[in-house]
Amino acid sequence: MRRFFGAHGGEDHSQIQYLTAKCNRLAHDKAALDRELLLAGGRERKLRGELEAAAAGLRLREQINAELRVREEQLVGKIHQQQDLVGRLQQRLLLLAEASSRDGELLRQVGAELLCLQSSEAKLEGLVEELHAEAQRKAATAESLQAELHAEARRRAGLMESLQAEQRRQDHSSSSLIV
């Protein structure tokens, strides 16, 4: 009987040593995976923070664009008012010219006002065009940033899923080896 237990005792002991080494290696692998999971969680939180910051930036840009559109509408309204004023001033100029040729000085003053108004109208039109171009540039930038953020979030989600799947496989294989 001693021979039986003696012969199998050595095998059991070497199998126990093998299983112990394997368990130690699996525990080490699990610890490494746990560290990677913690690091991935930190990266995910950082990415979420960056995503939230970018989203806040996009909201701010949208607000700025809305303000620029309101300002553009106001400027267009002012241009129309000034165009109406220019039209009325031109009518007044014609009436004054017909009414009296003696009032040459008055006619020169009205002409100067017209030139000033036309100059300011041209400046306002240029400003409206600049505001419109800026709004379009900001909208294009916002769309580009949003597309980049979505792509990065999808890539990070895929990475997180693959890490979790790898950990589940490791956990499953380590539990089946222990059994």
GROMACS .gro file of C-alpha atoms in nm:
model
  179
    1MET     CA    1   0.000   0.000   0.000
    2ARG     CA    2   0.286   0.232   0.074
    3ARG     CA    3   0.415   0.171  -0.272
    4PHE     CA    4   0.078   0.267  -0.419
    5PHE     CA    5   0.058   0.592  -0.222
    6GLY     CA    6   0.428   0.657  -0.262
    7ALA     CA    7   0.410   0.623  -0.640
    8HIS     CA    8   0.097   0.834  -0.673
    9GLY     CA    9   0.207   1.080  -0.405
   10GLY     CA   10   0.493   1.203  -0.627
   11GLU     CA   11   0.257   1.247  -0.920
   12ASP     CA   12   0.007   1.429  -0.699
   13HIS     CA   13   0.278   1.649  -0.560
   14SER     CA   14   0.408   1.742  -0.907
   15GLN     CA   15   0.052   1.799  -1.030
   16ILE     CA   16  -0.015   2.018  -0.724
   17GLN     CA   17   0.304   2.213  -0.797
   18TYR     CA   18   0.202   2.248  -1.163
   19LEU     CA   19  -0.150   2.363  -1.070
   20THR     CA   20  -0.012   2.598  -0.805
   21ALA     CA   21   0.226   2.755  -1.059
   22LYS     CA   22  -0.057   2.781  -1.311
   23CYS     CA   23  -0.286   2.944  -1.047
   24ASN     CA   24  -0.008   3.187  -0.956
   25ARG     CA   25   0.040   3.274  -1.323
   26LEU     CA   26  -0.335   3.315  -1.374
   27ALA     CA   27  -0.357   3.533  -1.063
   28HIS     CA   28  -0.070   3.743  -1.199
   29ASP     CA   29  -0.243   3.763  -1.540
   30LYS     CA   30  -0.571   3.860  -1.368
   31ALA     CA   31  -0.392   4.130  -1.169
   32ALA     CA   32  -0.241   4.264  -1.491
   33LEU     CA   33  -0.583   4.260  -1.656
   34ASP     CA   34  -0.733   4.433  -1.352
   35ARG     CA   35  -0.467   4.705  -1.381
   36GLU     CA   36  -0.538   4.740  -1.753
   37LEU     CA   37  -0.910   4.761  -1.677
   38LEU     CA   38  -0.847   5.033  -1.419
   39LEU     CA   39  -0.629   5.221  -1.667
   40ALA     CA   40  -0.893   5.179  -1.937
   41GLY     CA   41  -1.155   5.311  -1.694
   42GLY     CA   42  -0.937   5.613  -1.627
   43ARG     CA   43  -0.890   5.668  -1.999
   44GLU     CA   44  -1.262   5.631  -2.050
   45ARG     CA   45  -1.334   5.891  -1.780
   46LYS     CA   46  -1.077   6.120  -1.934
   47LEU     CA   47  -1.231   6.072  -2.279
   48ARG     CA   48  -1.576   6.135  -2.139
   49GLY     CA   49  -1.446   6.453  -1.981
   50GLU     CA   50  -1.292   6.556  -2.311
   51LEU     CA   51  -1.616   6.466  -2.489
   52GLU     CA   52  -1.816   6.674  -2.243
   53ALA     CA   53  -1.574   6.964  -2.283
   54ALA     CA   54  -1.595   6.938  -2.661
   55ALA     CA   55  -1.974   6.918  -2.641
   56ALA     CA   56  -1.973   7.229  -2.421
   57GLY     CA   57  -1.749   7.397  -2.679
   58LEU     CA   58  -1.991   7.297  -2.952
   59ARG     CA   59  -2.284   7.433  -2.753
   60LEU     CA   60  -2.091   7.757  -2.703
   61ARG     CA   61  -2.017   7.776  -3.077
   62GLU     CA   62  -2.382   7.712  -3.153
   63GLN     CA   63  -2.477   7.991  -2.914
   64ILE     CA   64  -2.223   8.222  -3.077
   65ASN     CA   65  -2.357   8.128  -3.420
   66ALA     CA   66  -2.712   8.202  -3.304
   67GLU     CA   67  -2.596   8.539  -3.169
   68LEU     CA   68  -2.419   8.609  -3.497
   69ARG     CA   69  -2.736   8.525  -3.689
   70VAL     CA   70  -2.936   8.763  -3.468
   71ARG     CA   71  -2.673   9.031  -3.520
   72GLU     CA   72  -2.676   8.965  -3.893
   73GLU     CA   73  -3.055   9.004  -3.901
   74GLN     CA   74  -3.026   9.329  -3.708
   75LEU     CA   75  -2.766   9.458  -3.951
   76VAL     CA   76  -2.979   9.356  -4.249
   77GLY     CA   77  -3.269   9.545  -4.089
   78LYS     CA   78  -3.048   9.850  -4.048
   79ILE     CA   79  -2.939   9.824  -4.410
   80HIS     CA   80  -3.302   9.818  -4.521
   81GLN     CA   81  -3.376  10.118  -4.301
   82GLN     CA   82  -3.083  10.301  -4.447
   83GLN     CA   83  -3.187  10.206  -4.799
   84ASP     CA   84  -3.531  10.349  -4.726
   85LEU     CA   85  -3.366  10.659  -4.586
   86VAL     CA   86  -3.148  10.689  -4.896
   87GLY     CA   87  -3.460  10.657  -5.112
   88ARG     CA   88  -3.638  10.930  -4.915
   89LEU     CA   89  -3.331  11.151  -4.927
   90GLN     CA   90  -3.307  11.108  -5.302
   91GLN     CA   91  -3.673  11.209  -5.338
   92ARG     CA   92  -3.613  11.508  -5.114
   93LEU     CA   93  -3.313  11.606  -5.324
   94LEU     CA   94  -3.523  11.602  -5.640
   95LEU     CA   95  -3.797  11.811  -5.478
   96LEU     CA   96  -3.545  12.064  -5.352
   97ALA     CA   97  -3.377  12.087  -5.691
   98GLU     CA   98  -3.711  12.148  -5.861
   99ALA     CA   99  -3.831  12.395  -5.597
  100SER     CA  100  -3.535  12.624  -5.594
  101SER     CA  101  -3.218  12.659  -5.787
  102ARG     CA  102  -3.103  12.922  -5.535
  103ASP     CA  103  -3.053  12.662  -5.264
  104GLY     CA  104  -2.735  12.515  -5.411
  105GLU     CA  105  -2.566  12.502  -5.072
  106LEU     CA  106  -2.854  12.301  -4.931
  107LEU     CA  107  -2.831  12.060  -5.222
  108ARG     CA  108  -2.459  12.007  -5.162
  109GLN     CA  109  -2.526  11.925  -4.797
  110VAL     CA  110  -2.793  11.671  -4.889
  111GLY     CA  111  -2.555  11.518  -5.145
  112ALA     CA  112  -2.287  11.485  -4.877
  113GLU     CA  113  -2.537  11.309  -4.647
  114LEU     CA  114  -2.628  11.072  -4.926
  115LEU     CA  115  -2.266  10.986  -4.991
  116CYS     CA  116  -2.210  10.926  -4.622
  117LEU     CA  117  -2.515  10.702  -4.602
  118GLN     CA  118  -2.413  10.511  -4.912
  119SER     CA  119  -2.065  10.467  -4.771
  120SER     CA  120  -2.201  10.338  -4.439
  121GLU     CA  121  -2.441  10.111  -4.630
  122ALA     CA  122  -2.150   9.959  -4.820
  123LYS     CA  123  -1.960   9.912  -4.494
  124LEU     CA  124  -2.260   9.746  -4.331
  125GLU     CA  125  -2.306   9.513  -4.628
  126GLY     CA  126  -1.939   9.414  -4.603
  127LEU     CA  127  -1.980   9.352  -4.230
  128VAL     CA  128  -2.286   9.136  -4.289
  129GLU     CA  129  -2.095   8.931  -4.546
  130GLU     CA  130  -1.807   8.887  -4.303
  131LEU     CA  131  -2.043   8.780  -4.024
  132HIS     CA  132  -2.214   8.534  -4.254
  133ALA     CA  133  -1.879   8.385  -4.365
  134GLU     CA  134  -1.764   8.357  -4.002
  135ALA     CA  135  -2.086   8.183  -3.904
  136GLN     CA  136  -2.039   7.933  -4.188
  137ARG     CA  137  -1.677   7.868  -4.087
  138LYS     CA  138  -1.776   7.812  -3.725
  139ALA     CA  139  -2.059   7.578  -3.824
  140ALA     CA  140  -1.821   7.375  -4.043
  141THR     CA  141  -1.566   7.358  -3.761
  142ALA     CA  142  -1.834   7.249  -3.514
  143GLU     CA  143  -1.954   6.974  -3.748
  144SER     CA  144  -1.598   6.853  -3.803
  145LEU     CA  145  -1.526   6.844  -3.428
  146GLN     CA  146  -1.849   6.661  -3.359
  147ALA     CA  147  -1.768   6.397  -3.622
  148GLU     CA  148  -1.421   6.349  -3.472
  149LEU     CA  149  -1.567   6.312  -3.124
  150HIS     CA  150  -1.819   6.054  -3.238
  151ALA     CA  151  -1.548   5.852  -3.417
  152GLU     CA  152  -1.321   5.862  -3.109
  153ALA     CA  153  -1.605   5.759  -2.878
  154ARG     CA  154  -1.690   5.463  -3.105
  155ARG     CA  155  -1.326   5.358  -3.117
  156ARG     CA  156  -1.293   5.380  -2.738
  157ALA     CA  157  -1.616   5.187  -2.687
  158GLY     CA  158  -1.483   4.910  -2.914
  159LEU     CA  159  -1.157   4.902  -2.720
  160MET     CA  160  -1.345   4.881  -2.390
  161GLU     CA  161  -1.562   4.597  -2.520
  162SER     CA  162  -1.260   4.401  -2.641
  163LEU     CA  163  -1.086   4.448  -2.303
  164GLN     CA  164  -1.395   4.331  -2.119
  165ALA     CA  165  -1.433   4.031  -2.352
  166GLU     CA  166  -1.066   3.941  -2.297
  167GLN     CA  167  -1.113   3.962  -1.921
  168ARG     CA  168  -1.423   3.743  -1.939
  169ARG     CA  169  -1.227   3.489  -2.144
  170GLN     CA  170  -0.943   3.498  -1.894
  171ASP     CA  171  -1.184   3.462  -1.602
  172HIS     CA  172  -1.366   3.175  -1.776
  173SER     CA  173  -1.044   2.996  -1.868
  174SER     CA  174  -0.903   3.041  -1.519
  175SER     CA  175  -1.221   2.913  -1.357
  176SER     CA  176  -1.228   2.610  -1.591
  177LEU     CA  177  -0.862   2.536  -1.513
  178ILE     CA  178  -0.923   2.551  -1.140
  179VAL     CA  179  -1.210   2.302  -1.168
   0.00000   0.00000   0.00000
